[in-house]
Amino acid sequence: MRCRFAVIAAFSVAGLLGLPAIAQAPSRFDSADEARAALDAARQQQRNARARSERLEREAASSRETSAKARADAAALAARVQQAEASIAAAEARLALTDRERRLLDRRLSARRAPLVRLTGALQSMSRRPLALSALQSGSLRDLVYTRAVLDSTIPVIRNRTAALRGDLDRAKSLQAEARQAVADRRDSEAALIQRRKQLTALAESERLKARRAAGGADREAQRALVLAEQAIDLDQLVGRLEVAGSLRTRLAALPGPLPRPADPRMARVSSAPSPRPSATEPPTQYQLPVAGKIAAGFGEAAASGQRQAGIVLSARPRALIVAPGAGRIAFAGPYRGFGRIVIVEHANGWISLVTGLGTLDVDVGQNVGAGSPLGLAPAAPGEVTLELRQDGEPVNPLDHLR
């Protein structure tokens, strides 16, 4: 009996008072459901980014054109950066869930701790008292026997109640291991993110220099874009004027080239304009969101000003990578009043994308980009990135064209 009392007492005192500490997570979530949803979203973003990077790496390996290979390499590296960002978000959500469960466990154990400690202390004192000494105390031997019988019947009850407590203590150890693993995963993802960002910055700068050397009139086009930005009354007018300029440039590029003059003037013929392609209205292929984040406002929702959203608004992590939603040509890249730094991408067939809310820019006007090519980074503070997709000037829902 003395052994049984001692085991219970030692378990309760050592187990309850020696609970291991768990690293606290910086929680950005109001509830466990929100944290679980963020964890599921981050894991899905990890899978999507990994699939994109693997596909782009295969495209880069099989491409024979230097410029196309460079764009695929940049987009593949950008996808790896977004994969690392999603890994950090997943680790933070796991830490938040672990911390929330640990706090609930602490409150449950606190409610049980005081009565169990008092009970096991009393049992431990009685187990150390010899039976002969108890017999010399006042009272009959029958009372002592009754007391021992009550204690014998109490031990199974205590064991049953402490079984759940032992499970809670085991769960606390498991939570500690999960928290340590989440912290290690976040640390590894942050190290990978830093390394990949360095590689991406160098690659993006190299592509910008190549684009500047290849396009002799890029500086003049950039100046015209800045003039249009200063003259435009609002962002809609700026986009409209750039659409007109892009449409004119496309029509000029589609015109047939000069024909050599024949030796016999009677053999001269007039070149006809090329007939439109059947796919002249197709949307951009492999269209994607410019940044991983929660949708803060959907297409067509009423904004604070009362106007309907012409695009979608995404909540971006600080300094998150922002990529081109589709392949095309940079028509504008720079600051615009009230919208931070913005990028306007001209796609084929009269489609255009507008991305606002960038903190830094890694592209120039006139530069060709692929779907997923880096455009820049979000600001250092948490902010919002807006994506608008337009077809011949009319806003359409970007979510309807995601691939």
mmCIF file of C-alpha atoms in Angstrom:
data_model
loop_
_atom_site.group_PDB
_atom_site.id
_atom_site.type_symbol
_atom_site.label_atom_id
_atom_site.label_comp_id
_atom_site.label_asym_id
_atom_site.label_seq_id
_atom_site.Cartn_x
_atom_site.Cartn_y
_atom_site.Cartn_z
ATOM 1 C CA MET A 1 0.000 0.000 0.000
ATOM 2 C CA ARG A 2 2.833 2.361 0.868
ATOM 3 C CA CYS A 3 4.333 1.747 -2.566
ATOM 4 C CA ARG A 4 1.072 2.506 -4.319
ATOM 5 C CA PHE A 5 0.606 5.785 -2.420
ATOM 6 C CA ALA A 6 4.170 6.799 -3.191
ATOM 7 C CA VAL A 7 3.778 6.136 -6.927
ATOM 8 C CA ILE A 8 0.575 8.202 -7.131
ATOM 9 C CA ALA A 9 2.080 11.040 -5.123
ATOM 10 C CA ALA A 10 5.304 11.096 -7.087
ATOM 11 C CA PHE A 11 3.421 11.044 -10.398
ATOM 12 C CA SER A 12 1.073 13.854 -9.428
ATOM 13 C CA VAL A 13 3.648 16.185 -7.931
ATOM 14 C CA ALA A 14 6.361 15.633 -10.533
ATOM 15 C CA GLY A 15 4.000 15.465 -13.498
ATOM 16 C CA LEU A 16 1.800 18.422 -12.640
ATOM 17 C CA LEU A 17 4.504 20.749 -11.449
ATOM 18 C CA GLY A 18 7.133 19.762 -14.007
ATOM 19 C CA LEU A 19 5.209 20.355 -17.238
ATOM 20 C CA PRO A 20 7.612 21.202 -20.080
ATOM 21 C CA ALA A 21 7.487 24.613 -21.712
ATOM 22 C CA ILE A 22 6.436 25.049 -25.334
ATOM 23 C CA ALA A 23 7.602 27.803 -27.636
ATOM 24 C CA GLN A 24 4.963 30.505 -28.067
ATOM 25 C CA ALA A 25 3.797 31.258 -31.601
ATOM 26 C CA PRO A 26 3.142 34.759 -32.903
ATOM 27 C CA SER A 27 -0.570 34.262 -33.567
ATOM 28 C CA ARG A 28 -2.248 36.278 -36.327
ATOM 29 C CA PHE A 29 -5.485 34.312 -36.074
ATOM 30 C CA ASP A 30 -8.640 35.048 -34.119
ATOM 31 C CA SER A 31 -9.771 31.421 -33.858
ATOM 32 C CA ALA A 32 -8.588 27.867 -34.314
ATOM 33 C CA ASP A 33 -10.797 27.500 -37.397
ATOM 34 C CA GLU A 34 -9.079 30.496 -38.980
ATOM 35 C CA ALA A 35 -5.654 29.036 -38.215
ATOM 36 C CA ARG A 36 -6.636 25.651 -39.661
ATOM 37 C CA ALA A 37 -7.992 27.323 -42.788
ATOM 38 C CA ALA A 38 -4.741 29.271 -43.146
ATOM 39 C CA LEU A 39 -2.753 26.054 -42.699
ATOM 40 C CA ASP A 40 -4.777 24.278 -45.398
ATOM 41 C CA ALA A 41 -4.405 27.253 -47.753
ATOM 42 C CA ALA A 42 -0.643 27.485 -47.155
ATOM 43 C CA ARG A 43 -0.176 23.770 -47.831
ATOM 44 C CA GLN A 44 -2.190 24.083 -51.048
ATOM 45 C CA GLN A 45 -0.046 27.059 -52.079
ATOM 46 C CA GLN A 46 3.052 24.965 -51.394
ATOM 47 C CA ARG A 47 1.806 22.219 -53.677
ATOM 48 C CA ASN A 48 0.818 24.668 -56.417
ATOM 49 C CA ALA A 49 4.139 26.512 -56.276
ATOM 50 C CA ARG A 50 6.089 23.250 -56.349
ATOM 51 C CA ALA A 51 4.102 22.044 -59.370
ATOM 52 C CA ARG A 52 4.646 25.372 -61.181
ATOM 53 C CA SER A 53 8.371 25.375 -60.499
ATOM 54 C CA GLU A 54 8.795 21.792 -61.711
ATOM 55 C CA ARG A 55 6.821 22.536 -64.899
ATOM 56 C CA LEU A 56 8.793 25.723 -65.580
ATOM 57 C CA GLU A 57 12.094 23.990 -64.917
ATOM 58 C CA ARG A 58 11.174 21.381 -67.514
ATOM 59 C CA GLU A 59 10.218 24.133 -69.970
ATOM 60 C CA ALA A 60 13.519 25.922 -69.377
ATOM 61 C CA ALA A 61 15.471 22.713 -69.880
ATOM 62 C CA SER A 62 13.737 21.961 -73.186
ATOM 63 C CA SER A 63 13.724 25.528 -74.547
ATOM 64 C CA ARG A 64 16.171 26.333 -77.324
ATOM 65 C CA GLU A 65 15.454 30.054 -77.432
ATOM 66 C CA THR A 66 17.694 31.998 -75.057
ATOM 67 C CA SER A 67 15.116 34.606 -74.052
ATOM 68 C CA ALA A 68 12.359 32.036 -73.478
ATOM 69 C CA LYS A 69 14.732 29.896 -71.410
ATOM 70 C CA ALA A 70 15.702 32.911 -69.285
ATOM 71 C CA ARG A 71 12.050 33.816 -68.638
ATOM 72 C CA ALA A 72 11.243 30.209 -67.692
ATOM 73 C CA ASP A 73 14.245 30.096 -65.345
ATOM 74 C CA ALA A 74 13.150 33.322 -63.654
ATOM 75 C CA ALA A 75 9.561 32.132 -63.304
ATOM 76 C CA ALA A 76 10.713 28.757 -61.924
ATOM 77 C CA LEU A 77 12.904 30.449 -59.327
ATOM 78 C CA ALA A 78 10.048 32.802 -58.444
ATOM 79 C CA ALA A 79 7.813 29.765 -57.882
ATOM 80 C CA ARG A 80 10.446 28.317 -55.533
ATOM 81 C CA VAL A 81 10.439 31.620 -53.628
ATOM 82 C CA GLN A 82 6.655 31.476 -53.298
ATOM 83 C CA GLN A 83 6.945 27.862 -52.157
ATOM 84 C CA ALA A 84 9.292 28.954 -49.361
ATOM 85 C CA GLU A 85 6.898 31.778 -48.418
ATOM 86 C CA ALA A 86 4.033 29.291 -48.237
ATOM 87 C CA SER A 87 6.169 26.994 -46.065
ATOM 88 C CA ILE A 88 6.722 29.842 -43.597
ATOM 89 C CA ALA A 89 2.991 30.596 -43.538
ATOM 90 C CA ALA A 90 2.236 26.915 -42.899
ATOM 91 C CA ALA A 91 4.758 26.758 -40.039
ATOM 92 C CA GLU A 92 3.255 29.866 -38.446
ATOM 93 C CA ALA A 93 -0.250 28.404 -38.656
ATOM 94 C CA ARG A 94 0.980 25.153 -37.084
ATOM 95 C CA LEU A 95 2.622 27.115 -34.268
ATOM 96 C CA ALA A 96 -0.572 29.086 -33.693
ATOM 97 C CA LEU A 97 -2.637 25.897 -33.469
ATOM 98 C CA THR A 98 -0.103 24.291 -31.129
ATOM 99 C CA ASP A 99 -0.015 27.342 -28.875
ATOM 100 C CA ARG A 100 -3.806 27.542 -28.754
ATOM 101 C CA GLU A 101 -4.126 23.858 -27.806
ATOM 102 C CA ARG A 102 -1.390 24.239 -25.200
ATOM 103 C CA ARG A 103 -3.181 27.141 -23.534
ATOM 104 C CA LEU A 104 -6.423 25.139 -23.394
ATOM 105 C CA LEU A 105 -4.483 22.230 -21.898
ATOM 106 C CA ASP A 106 -2.897 24.516 -19.304
ATOM 107 C CA ARG A 107 -6.296 25.793 -18.199
ATOM 108 C CA ARG A 108 -7.650 22.254 -17.921
ATOM 109 C CA LEU A 109 -4.660 21.104 -15.896
ATOM 110 C CA SER A 110 -4.833 24.155 -13.626
ATOM 111 C CA ALA A 111 -8.379 23.242 -12.657
ATOM 112 C CA ARG A 112 -7.212 19.750 -11.630
ATOM 113 C CA ARG A 113 -3.868 20.641 -10.144
ATOM 114 C CA ALA A 114 -4.755 22.051 -6.707
ATOM 115 C CA PRO A 115 -7.094 19.278 -5.423
ATOM 116 C CA LEU A 116 -4.844 16.521 -6.761
ATOM 117 C CA VAL A 117 -1.747 17.998 -5.160
ATOM 118 C CA ARG A 118 -3.523 18.289 -1.788
ATOM 119 C CA LEU A 119 -4.875 14.751 -2.028
ATOM 120 C CA THR A 120 -1.611 13.156 -3.058
ATOM 121 C CA GLY A 121 0.216 15.107 -0.350
ATOM 122 C CA ALA A 122 -2.089 13.664 2.261
ATOM 123 C CA LEU A 123 -1.790 10.176 0.848
ATOM 124 C CA GLN A 124 1.964 10.468 0.765
ATOM 125 C CA SER A 125 2.034 11.503 4.428
ATOM 126 C CA MET A 126 -0.157 8.601 5.428
ATOM 127 C CA SER A 127 1.892 6.113 3.412
ATOM 128 C CA ARG A 128 5.013 7.117 5.347
ATOM 129 C CA ARG A 129 3.365 6.588 8.730
ATOM 130 C CA PRO A 130 4.019 3.099 10.204
ATOM 131 C CA LEU A 131 1.006 0.991 11.091
ATOM 132 C CA ALA A 132 2.240 0.530 14.682
ATOM 133 C CA LEU A 133 2.317 4.306 15.204
ATOM 134 C CA SER A 134 -1.227 4.605 13.896
ATOM 135 C CA ALA A 135 -2.366 1.961 16.376
ATOM 136 C CA LEU A 136 -1.054 4.057 19.320
ATOM 137 C CA GLN A 137 -3.205 7.041 18.332
ATOM 138 C CA SER A 138 -6.456 7.784 20.065
ATOM 139 C CA GLY A 139 -9.426 5.830 18.689
ATOM 140 C CA SER A 140 -10.132 2.211 18.242
ATOM 141 C CA LEU A 141 -8.298 -0.201 15.986
ATOM 142 C CA ARG A 142 -11.598 -0.699 14.187
ATOM 143 C CA ASP A 143 -11.527 2.948 13.051
ATOM 144 C CA LEU A 144 -8.030 2.450 11.690
ATOM 145 C CA VAL A 145 -9.114 -0.609 9.732
ATOM 146 C CA TYR A 146 -12.095 1.296 8.339
ATOM 147 C CA THR A 147 -9.804 4.136 7.300
ATOM 148 C CA ARG A 148 -7.475 1.755 5.501
ATOM 149 C CA ALA A 149 -10.424 0.142 3.745
ATOM 150 C CA VAL A 150 -11.658 3.542 2.543
ATOM 151 C CA LEU A 151 -8.209 4.363 1.233
ATOM 152 C CA ASP A 152 -8.028 1.037 -0.605
ATOM 153 C CA SER A 153 -11.314 1.807 -2.351
ATOM 154 C CA THR A 154 -10.121 5.346 -3.161
ATOM 155 C CA ILE A 155 -6.999 4.241 -5.033
ATOM 156 C CA PRO A 156 -8.860 2.857 -8.113
ATOM 157 C CA VAL A 157 -10.870 6.076 -8.337
ATOM 158 C CA ILE A 158 -7.689 8.119 -8.244
ATOM 159 C CA ARG A 159 -6.126 5.925 -10.895
ATOM 160 C CA ASN A 160 -9.118 6.411 -13.186
ATOM 161 C CA ARG A 161 -9.061 10.172 -12.739
ATOM 162 C CA THR A 162 -5.321 10.425 -13.249
ATOM 163 C CA ALA A 163 -5.448 8.302 -16.404
ATOM 164 C CA ALA A 164 -6.908 11.251 -18.340
ATOM 165 C CA LEU A 165 -4.333 13.477 -16.681
ATOM 166 C CA ARG A 166 -1.518 11.229 -17.850
ATOM 167 C CA GLY A 167 -2.958 11.465 -21.362
ATOM 168 C CA ASP A 168 -2.940 15.268 -21.112
ATOM 169 C CA LEU A 169 0.673 15.232 -19.990
ATOM 170 C CA ASP A 170 1.611 12.974 -22.897
ATOM 171 C CA ARG A 171 -0.228 15.341 -25.231
ATOM 172 C CA ALA A 172 1.749 18.250 -23.750
ATOM 173 C CA LYS A 173 4.996 16.480 -24.626
ATOM 174 C CA SER A 174 3.681 15.822 -28.128
ATOM 175 C CA LEU A 175 2.741 19.493 -28.505
ATOM 176 C CA GLN A 176 6.230 20.490 -27.448
ATOM 177 C CA ALA A 177 7.730 18.241 -30.127
ATOM 178 C CA GLU A 178 5.337 19.620 -32.756
ATOM 179 C CA ALA A 179 6.198 23.186 -31.805
ATOM 180 C CA ARG A 180 9.927 22.509 -32.027
ATOM 181 C CA GLN A 181 9.471 20.903 -35.452
ATOM 182 C CA ALA A 182 7.380 23.852 -36.667
ATOM 183 C CA VAL A 183 10.031 26.301 -35.480
ATOM 184 C CA ALA A 184 12.731 24.271 -37.229
ATOM 185 C CA ASP A 185 10.671 24.129 -40.436
ATOM 186 C CA ARG A 186 10.130 27.878 -40.343
ATOM 187 C CA ARG A 187 13.841 28.477 -39.774
ATOM 188 C CA ASP A 188 14.757 26.234 -42.716
ATOM 189 C CA SER A 189 12.153 27.898 -44.946
ATOM 190 C CA GLU A 190 13.406 31.358 -44.015
ATOM 191 C CA ALA A 191 16.977 30.366 -44.872
ATOM 192 C CA ALA A 192 15.825 28.942 -48.217
ATOM 193 C CA LEU A 193 13.788 32.077 -48.874
ATOM 194 C CA ILE A 194 16.770 34.360 -48.267
ATOM 195 C CA GLN A 195 18.979 32.315 -50.583
ATOM 196 C CA ARG A 196 16.381 32.112 -53.356
ATOM 197 C CA ARG A 197 15.591 35.802 -53.113
ATOM 198 C CA LYS A 198 19.247 36.613 -53.645
ATOM 199 C CA GLN A 199 19.349 34.376 -56.711
ATOM 200 C CA LEU A 200 16.105 35.839 -58.020
ATOM 201 C CA THR A 201 17.271 39.426 -57.517
ATOM 202 C CA ALA A 202 20.448 38.763 -59.478
ATOM 203 C CA LEU A 203 18.535 36.988 -62.246
ATOM 204 C CA ALA A 204 15.871 39.712 -62.464
ATOM 205 C CA GLU A 205 18.502 42.460 -62.694
ATOM 206 C CA SER A 206 20.297 40.541 -65.424
ATOM 207 C CA GLU A 207 17.058 40.242 -67.401
ATOM 208 C CA ARG A 208 16.372 43.953 -67.002
ATOM 209 C CA LEU A 209 19.795 44.837 -68.380
ATOM 210 C CA LYS A 210 19.332 42.476 -71.324
ATOM 211 C CA ALA A 211 15.910 43.955 -72.065
ATOM 212 C CA ARG A 212 17.309 47.481 -72.008
ATOM 213 C CA ARG A 213 20.084 46.580 -74.426
ATOM 214 C CA ALA A 214 17.721 44.683 -76.737
ATOM 215 C CA ALA A 215 15.051 47.404 -76.938
ATOM 216 C CA GLY A 216 16.596 50.590 -78.231
ATOM 217 C CA GLY A 217 13.399 52.612 -77.816
ATOM 218 C CA ALA A 218 12.529 51.354 -74.362
ATOM 219 C CA ASP A 219 13.685 54.574 -72.672
ATOM 220 C CA ARG A 220 11.510 56.683 -74.938
ATOM 221 C CA GLU A 221 8.549 54.385 -74.308
ATOM 222 C CA ALA A 222 9.111 54.599 -70.565
ATOM 223 C CA GLN A 223 9.146 58.389 -70.775
ATOM 224 C CA ARG A 224 5.884 58.374 -72.722
ATOM 225 C CA ALA A 225 4.337 56.097 -70.094
ATOM 226 C CA LEU A 226 5.373 58.504 -67.346
ATOM 227 C CA VAL A 227 3.876 61.432 -69.259
ATOM 228 C CA LEU A 228 0.626 59.518 -69.660
ATOM 229 C CA ALA A 229 0.619 58.798 -65.920
ATOM 230 C CA GLU A 230 0.964 62.496 -65.130
ATOM 231 C CA GLN A 231 -1.744 63.509 -67.601
ATOM 232 C CA ALA A 232 -4.277 60.813 -66.704
ATOM 233 C CA ILE A 233 -7.055 61.932 -64.414
ATOM 234 C CA ASP A 234 -7.306 58.537 -62.733
ATOM 235 C CA LEU A 235 -6.019 55.004 -63.037
ATOM 236 C CA ASP A 236 -8.834 53.951 -65.374
ATOM 237 C CA GLN A 237 -7.857 56.665 -67.831
ATOM 238 C CA LEU A 238 -4.200 55.670 -67.650
ATOM 239 C CA VAL A 239 -5.061 52.046 -68.387
ATOM 240 C CA GLY A 240 -7.314 53.124 -71.245
ATOM 241 C CA ARG A 241 -4.652 55.259 -72.890
ATOM 242 C CA LEU A 242 -2.063 52.506 -72.546
ATOM 243 C CA GLU A 243 -4.543 50.068 -74.076
ATOM 244 C CA VAL A 244 -4.955 52.369 -77.074
ATOM 245 C CA ALA A 245 -1.185 52.668 -77.466
ATOM 246 C CA GLY A 246 -0.758 48.912 -77.136
ATOM 247 C CA SER A 247 -3.502 48.218 -79.671
ATOM 248 C CA LEU A 248 -1.887 50.613 -82.140
ATOM 249 C CA ARG A 249 1.506 48.989 -81.622
ATOM 250 C CA THR A 250 -0.018 45.543 -82.187
ATOM 251 C CA ARG A 251 -1.711 46.620 -85.420
ATOM 252 C CA LEU A 252 1.488 48.197 -86.704
ATOM 253 C CA ALA A 253 3.447 45.053 -85.900
ATOM 254 C CA ALA A 254 0.881 42.949 -87.782
ATOM 255 C CA LEU A 255 1.194 44.989 -90.980
ATOM 256 C CA PRO A 256 2.983 43.181 -93.832
ATOM 257 C CA GLY A 257 6.537 44.219 -94.544
ATOM 258 C CA PRO A 258 7.637 45.972 -97.747
ATOM 259 C CA LEU A 259 7.765 43.843 -100.884
ATOM 260 C CA PRO A 260 10.748 44.031 -103.225
ATOM 261 C CA ARG A 261 10.064 45.996 -106.427
ATOM 262 C CA PRO A 262 9.764 43.592 -109.371
ATOM 263 C CA ALA A 263 11.848 44.119 -112.506
ATOM 264 C CA ASP A 264 8.665 44.252 -114.571
ATOM 265 C CA PRO A 265 6.232 46.853 -113.121
ATOM 266 C CA ARG A 266 3.337 44.904 -114.603
ATOM 267 C CA MET A 267 4.073 42.088 -112.134
ATOM 268 C CA ALA A 268 3.557 44.348 -109.096
ATOM 269 C CA ARG A 269 0.842 43.322 -106.646
ATOM 270 C CA VAL A 270 -0.700 44.816 -103.528
ATOM 271 C CA SER A 271 -0.225 42.943 -100.261
ATOM 272 C CA SER A 272 -3.394 42.221 -98.343
ATOM 273 C CA ALA A 273 -3.679 42.510 -94.580
ATOM 274 C CA PRO A 274 -3.445 39.232 -92.695
ATOM 275 C CA SER A 275 -6.779 37.672 -91.807
ATOM 276 C CA PRO A 276 -7.585 37.518 -88.085
ATOM 277 C CA ARG A 277 -6.774 34.308 -86.298
ATOM 278 C CA PRO A 278 -9.643 32.234 -84.893
ATOM 279 C CA SER A 279 -8.074 32.519 -81.420
ATOM 280 C CA ALA A 280 -7.815 36.306 -81.534
ATOM 281 C CA THR A 281 -9.913 36.681 -78.372
ATOM 282 C CA GLU A 282 -8.433 33.933 -76.203
ATOM 283 C CA PRO A 283 -7.447 34.989 -72.651
ATOM 284 C CA PRO A 284 -3.880 34.661 -71.378
ATOM 285 C CA THR A 285 -2.762 31.081 -70.886
ATOM 286 C CA GLN A 286 -1.438 29.813 -67.534
ATOM 287 C CA TYR A 287 -3.009 32.797 -65.760
ATOM 288 C CA GLN A 288 -2.321 32.917 -62.008
ATOM 289 C CA LEU A 289 -2.628 35.161 -58.976
ATOM 290 C CA PRO A 290 0.268 37.613 -58.589
ATOM 291 C CA VAL A 291 0.781 36.880 -54.888
ATOM 292 C CA ALA A 292 -0.226 34.195 -52.399
ATOM 293 C CA GLY A 293 -2.714 35.555 -49.919
ATOM 294 C CA LYS A 294 -6.280 35.675 -48.695
ATOM 295 C CA ILE A 295 -8.837 37.419 -50.912
ATOM 296 C CA ALA A 296 -9.853 40.538 -48.992
ATOM 297 C CA ALA A 297 -12.338 41.798 -51.593
ATOM 298 C CA GLY A 298 -13.842 40.007 -54.556
ATOM 299 C CA PHE A 299 -14.674 41.141 -58.054
ATOM 300 C CA GLY A 300 -17.733 43.391 -58.128
ATOM 301 C CA GLU A 301 -17.898 43.953 -54.366
ATOM 302 C CA ALA A 302 -18.699 47.448 -53.131
ATOM 303 C CA ALA A 303 -15.619 49.331 -51.923
ATOM 304 C CA ALA A 304 -15.574 51.870 -49.081
ATOM 305 C CA SER A 305 -16.163 54.632 -51.635
ATOM 306 C CA GLY A 306 -19.265 52.851 -52.910
ATOM 307 C CA GLN A 307 -17.717 51.902 -56.244
ATOM 308 C CA ARG A 308 -17.658 48.304 -57.390
ATOM 309 C CA GLN A 309 -14.331 46.498 -57.375
ATOM 310 C CA ALA A 310 -12.942 46.208 -60.893
ATOM 311 C CA GLY A 311 -10.678 43.375 -59.732
ATOM 312 C CA ILE A 312 -9.783 41.398 -56.627
ATOM 313 C CA VAL A 313 -7.845 42.484 -53.538
ATOM 314 C CA LEU A 314 -5.327 40.101 -51.944
ATOM 315 C CA SER A 315 -3.824 40.394 -48.456
ATOM 316 C CA ALA A 316 -0.063 40.026 -48.947
ATOM 317 C CA ARG A 317 2.593 39.045 -46.424
ATOM 318 C CA PRO A 318 5.336 41.631 -45.804
ATOM 319 C CA ARG A 319 7.858 41.604 -48.666
ATOM 320 C CA ALA A 320 6.052 38.763 -50.415
ATOM 321 C CA LEU A 321 7.101 38.103 -53.997
ATOM 322 C CA ILE A 322 4.710 39.471 -56.638
ATOM 323 C CA VAL A 323 4.788 37.846 -60.076
ATOM 324 C CA ALA A 324 3.290 38.477 -63.490
ATOM 325 C CA PRO A 325 -0.161 36.872 -63.670
ATOM 326 C CA GLY A 326 0.350 36.009 -67.335
ATOM 327 C CA ALA A 327 2.807 36.281 -70.182
ATOM 328 C CA GLY A 328 3.009 39.641 -71.910
ATOM 329 C CA ARG A 329 4.801 42.954 -72.211
ATOM 330 C CA ILE A 330 5.289 45.584 -69.517
ATOM 331 C CA ALA A 331 3.362 48.693 -70.589
ATOM 332 C CA PHE A 332 3.850 50.615 -67.332
ATOM 333 C CA ALA A 333 5.944 50.106 -64.204
ATOM 334 C CA GLY A 334 6.241 52.823 -61.610
ATOM 335 C CA PRO A 335 4.517 54.728 -58.805
ATOM 336 C CA TYR A 336 1.036 56.060 -59.311
ATOM 337 C CA ARG A 337 -0.752 58.368 -56.902
ATOM 338 C CA GLY A 338 -2.712 56.540 -54.233
ATOM 339 C CA PHE A 339 -1.839 53.059 -55.498
ATOM 340 C CA GLY A 340 1.827 52.678 -54.605
ATOM 341 C CA ARG A 341 3.918 51.140 -57.350
ATOM 342 C CA ILE A 342 1.894 49.546 -60.106
ATOM 343 C CA VAL A 343 2.583 47.315 -63.097
ATOM 344 C CA ILE A 344 0.480 47.082 -66.259
ATOM 345 C CA VAL A 345 1.034 43.991 -68.396
ATOM 346 C CA GLU A 346 -0.185 43.812 -72.000
ATOM 347 C CA HIS A 347 -1.239 40.314 -72.999
ATOM 348 C CA ALA A 348 -2.105 39.047 -76.435
ATOM 349 C CA ASN A 349 -5.553 39.427 -78.021
ATOM 350 C CA GLY A 350 -6.462 42.711 -76.337
ATOM 351 C CA TRP A 351 -6.137 41.541 -72.721
ATOM 352 C CA ILE A 352 -4.392 43.600 -70.063
ATOM 353 C CA SER A 353 -3.564 43.057 -66.363
ATOM 354 C CA LEU A 354 -3.123 45.718 -63.711
ATOM 355 C CA VAL A 355 -1.261 44.909 -60.486
ATOM 356 C CA THR A 356 -1.106 47.567 -57.738
ATOM 357 C CA GLY A 357 0.389 47.778 -54.249
ATOM 358 C CA LEU A 358 4.005 46.797 -54.973
ATOM 359 C CA GLY A 359 6.755 47.995 -52.657
ATOM 360 C CA THR A 360 9.646 47.450 -55.093
ATOM 361 C CA LEU A 361 9.866 46.913 -58.859
ATOM 362 C CA ASP A 362 12.097 44.495 -60.766
ATOM 363 C CA VAL A 363 10.825 45.164 -64.313
ATOM 364 C CA ASP A 364 11.036 47.983 -66.868
ATOM 365 C CA VAL A 365 8.658 49.284 -69.493
ATOM 366 C CA GLY A 366 8.978 47.316 -72.714
ATOM 367 C CA GLN A 367 10.260 44.173 -71.024
ATOM 368 C CA ASN A 368 8.700 40.837 -72.008
ATOM 369 C CA VAL A 369 7.698 38.621 -69.082
ATOM 370 C CA GLY A 370 6.326 35.127 -68.739
ATOM 371 C CA ALA A 371 3.544 33.904 -66.497
ATOM 372 C CA GLY A 372 5.060 33.806 -63.017
ATOM 373 C CA SER A 373 8.026 36.077 -63.819
ATOM 374 C CA PRO A 374 8.976 38.321 -60.878
ATOM 375 C CA LEU A 375 7.564 41.850 -60.891
ATOM 376 C CA GLY A 376 8.749 42.992 -57.457
ATOM 377 C CA LEU A 377 8.050 42.681 -53.744
ATOM 378 C CA ALA A 378 5.175 43.716 -51.520
ATOM 379 C CA PRO A 379 5.873 46.514 -48.985
ATOM 380 C CA ALA A 380 7.633 45.751 -45.696
ATOM 381 C CA ALA A 381 4.373 46.310 -43.803
ATOM 382 C CA PRO A 382 1.342 44.059 -44.326
ATOM 383 C CA GLY A 383 -0.693 45.429 -47.200
ATOM 384 C CA GLU A 384 -3.017 44.683 -50.075
ATOM 385 C CA VAL A 385 -2.253 43.836 -53.692
ATOM 386 C CA THR A 386 -4.936 44.426 -56.317
ATOM 387 C CA LEU A 387 -5.274 42.482 -59.567
ATOM 388 C CA GLU A 388 -7.472 43.661 -62.437
ATOM 389 C CA LEU A 389 -7.943 41.849 -65.733
ATOM 390 C CA ARG A 390 -9.502 43.626 -68.707
ATOM 391 C CA GLN A 391 -10.527 42.562 -72.167
ATOM 392 C CA ASP A 392 -10.706 45.424 -74.673
ATOM 393 C CA GLY A 393 -11.104 47.851 -71.774
ATOM 394 C CA GLU A 394 -13.854 45.948 -69.943
ATOM 395 C CA PRO A 395 -13.086 44.556 -66.463
ATOM 396 C CA VAL A 396 -13.561 40.797 -66.086
ATOM 397 C CA ASN A 397 -13.226 38.535 -63.063
ATOM 398 C CA PRO A 398 -9.610 37.255 -62.901
ATOM 399 C CA LEU A 399 -10.701 34.191 -60.928
ATOM 400 C CA ASP A 400 -12.601 32.920 -63.958
ATOM 401 C CA HIS A 401 -9.362 32.592 -65.930
ATOM 402 C CA LEU A 402 -6.974 31.034 -63.400
ATOM 403 C CA ARG A 403 -5.144 27.941 -64.614
#
